[in-house]
PDB file of C-alpha atoms in Angstrom:
ATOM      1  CA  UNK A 946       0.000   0.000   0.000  1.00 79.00           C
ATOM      2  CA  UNK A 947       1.708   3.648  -0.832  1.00 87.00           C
ATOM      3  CA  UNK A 948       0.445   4.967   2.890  1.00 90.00           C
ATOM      4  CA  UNK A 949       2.684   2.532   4.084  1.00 91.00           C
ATOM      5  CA  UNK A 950       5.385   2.986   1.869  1.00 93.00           C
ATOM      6  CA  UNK A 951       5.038   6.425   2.625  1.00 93.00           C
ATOM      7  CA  UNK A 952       5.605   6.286   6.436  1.00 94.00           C
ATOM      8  CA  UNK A 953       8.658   4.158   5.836  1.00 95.00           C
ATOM      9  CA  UNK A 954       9.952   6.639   3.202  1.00 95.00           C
ATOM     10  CA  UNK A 955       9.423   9.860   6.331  1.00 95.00           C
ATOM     11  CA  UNK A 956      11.166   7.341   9.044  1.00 95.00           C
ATOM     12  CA  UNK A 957      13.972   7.003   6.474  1.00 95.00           C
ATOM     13  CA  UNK A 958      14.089  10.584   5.408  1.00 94.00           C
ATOM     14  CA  UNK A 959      14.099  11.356   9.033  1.00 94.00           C
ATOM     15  CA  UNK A 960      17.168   9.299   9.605  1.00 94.00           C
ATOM     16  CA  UNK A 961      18.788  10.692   6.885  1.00 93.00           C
ATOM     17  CA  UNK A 962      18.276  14.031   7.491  1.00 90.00           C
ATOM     18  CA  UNK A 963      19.145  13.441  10.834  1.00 94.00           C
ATOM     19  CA  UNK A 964      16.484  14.826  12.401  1.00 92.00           C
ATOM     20  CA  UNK A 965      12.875  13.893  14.271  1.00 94.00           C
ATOM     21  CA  UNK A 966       9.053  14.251  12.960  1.00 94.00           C
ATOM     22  CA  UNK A 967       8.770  17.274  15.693  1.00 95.00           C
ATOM     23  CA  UNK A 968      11.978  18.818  14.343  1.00 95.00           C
ATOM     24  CA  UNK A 969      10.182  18.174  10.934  1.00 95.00           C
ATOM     25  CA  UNK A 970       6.323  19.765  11.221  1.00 95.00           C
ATOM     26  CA  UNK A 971       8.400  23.049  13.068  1.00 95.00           C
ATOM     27  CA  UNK A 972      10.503  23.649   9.940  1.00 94.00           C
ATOM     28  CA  UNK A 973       7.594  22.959   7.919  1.00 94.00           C
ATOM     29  CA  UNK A 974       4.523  24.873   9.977  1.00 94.00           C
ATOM     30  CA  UNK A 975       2.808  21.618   9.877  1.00 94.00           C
ATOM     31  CA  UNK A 976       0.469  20.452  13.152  1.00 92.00           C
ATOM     32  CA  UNK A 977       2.711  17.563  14.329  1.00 92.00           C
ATOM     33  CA  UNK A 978      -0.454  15.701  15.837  1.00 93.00           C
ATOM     34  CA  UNK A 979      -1.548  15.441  11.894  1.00 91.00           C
ATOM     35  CA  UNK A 980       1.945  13.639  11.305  1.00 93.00           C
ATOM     36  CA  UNK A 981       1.475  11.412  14.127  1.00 93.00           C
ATOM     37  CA  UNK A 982      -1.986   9.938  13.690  1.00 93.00           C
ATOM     38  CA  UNK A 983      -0.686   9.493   9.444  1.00 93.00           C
ATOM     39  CA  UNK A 984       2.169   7.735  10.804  1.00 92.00           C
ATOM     40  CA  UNK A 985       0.126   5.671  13.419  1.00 92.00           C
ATOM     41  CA  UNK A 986      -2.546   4.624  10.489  1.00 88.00           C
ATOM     42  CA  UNK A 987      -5.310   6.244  12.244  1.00 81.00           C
ATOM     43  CA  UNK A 988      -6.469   8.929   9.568  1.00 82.00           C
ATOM     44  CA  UNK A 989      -5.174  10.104   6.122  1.00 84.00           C
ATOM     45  CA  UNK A 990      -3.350  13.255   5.710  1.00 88.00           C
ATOM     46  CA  UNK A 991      -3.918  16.074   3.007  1.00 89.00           C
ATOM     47  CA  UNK A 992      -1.821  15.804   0.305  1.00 91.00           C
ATOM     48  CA  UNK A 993      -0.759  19.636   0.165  1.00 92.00           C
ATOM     49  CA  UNK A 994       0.179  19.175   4.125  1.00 92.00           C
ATOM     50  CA  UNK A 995       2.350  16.322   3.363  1.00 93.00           C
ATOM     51  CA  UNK A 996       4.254  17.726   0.445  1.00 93.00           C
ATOM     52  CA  UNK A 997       5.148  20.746   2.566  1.00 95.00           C
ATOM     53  CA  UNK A 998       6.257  18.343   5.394  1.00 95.00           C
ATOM     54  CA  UNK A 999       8.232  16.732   2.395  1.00 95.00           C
ATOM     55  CA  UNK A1000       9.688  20.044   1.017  1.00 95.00           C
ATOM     56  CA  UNK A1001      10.259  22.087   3.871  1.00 95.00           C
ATOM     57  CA  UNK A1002      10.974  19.406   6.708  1.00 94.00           C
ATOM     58  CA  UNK A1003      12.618  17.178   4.779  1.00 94.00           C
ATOM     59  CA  UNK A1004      13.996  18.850   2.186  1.00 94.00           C
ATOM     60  CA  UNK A1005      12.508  16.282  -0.212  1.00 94.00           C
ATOM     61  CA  UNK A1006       9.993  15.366  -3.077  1.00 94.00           C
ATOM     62  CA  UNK A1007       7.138  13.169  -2.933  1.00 94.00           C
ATOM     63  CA  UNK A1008       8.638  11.116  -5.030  1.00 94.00           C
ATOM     64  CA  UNK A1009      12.077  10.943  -2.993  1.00 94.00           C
ATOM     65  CA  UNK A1010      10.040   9.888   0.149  1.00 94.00           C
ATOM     66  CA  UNK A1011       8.076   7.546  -2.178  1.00 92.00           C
ATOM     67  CA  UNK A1012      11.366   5.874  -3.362  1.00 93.00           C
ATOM     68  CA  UNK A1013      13.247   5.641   0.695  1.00 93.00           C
ATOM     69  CA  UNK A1014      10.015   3.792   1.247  1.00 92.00           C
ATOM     70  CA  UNK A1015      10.137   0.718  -1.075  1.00 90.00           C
TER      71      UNK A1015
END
């Protein structure tokens, strides 16, 4: 499923970037409690929210995060 392949790509990204989900949604201006329950499986996320979490907390695509996932 991409949701899950998703949330492996941000844990990756995360590792890589050597920094945490928190550190993340502050860079980004993204709620951090939206991350969480995404990551957790409990409710889908906007796409527009995630791709600035992507951009501007990760400093990556959609497509990078896709591709850390698989």
């Amino acid at each position: 499923m991409i949701a899950d392949q998703v949330r492996r790509g941000i844990k990756i990204a995360c590792i890589n970037e050597n920094t945490s989900i928190v550190a993340a949604c502050k860079e980004a201006n993204v709620s951090k409690s939206s991350i969480y329950r995404f990551m957790g499986g409990k409710n889908d996320i906007q796409m527009l929210k995630l791709d600035r979490f992507f951009r501007l907390g990760l400093n990556r695509t959609f497509m990078e995060v896709l591709e850390l996932g698989k």
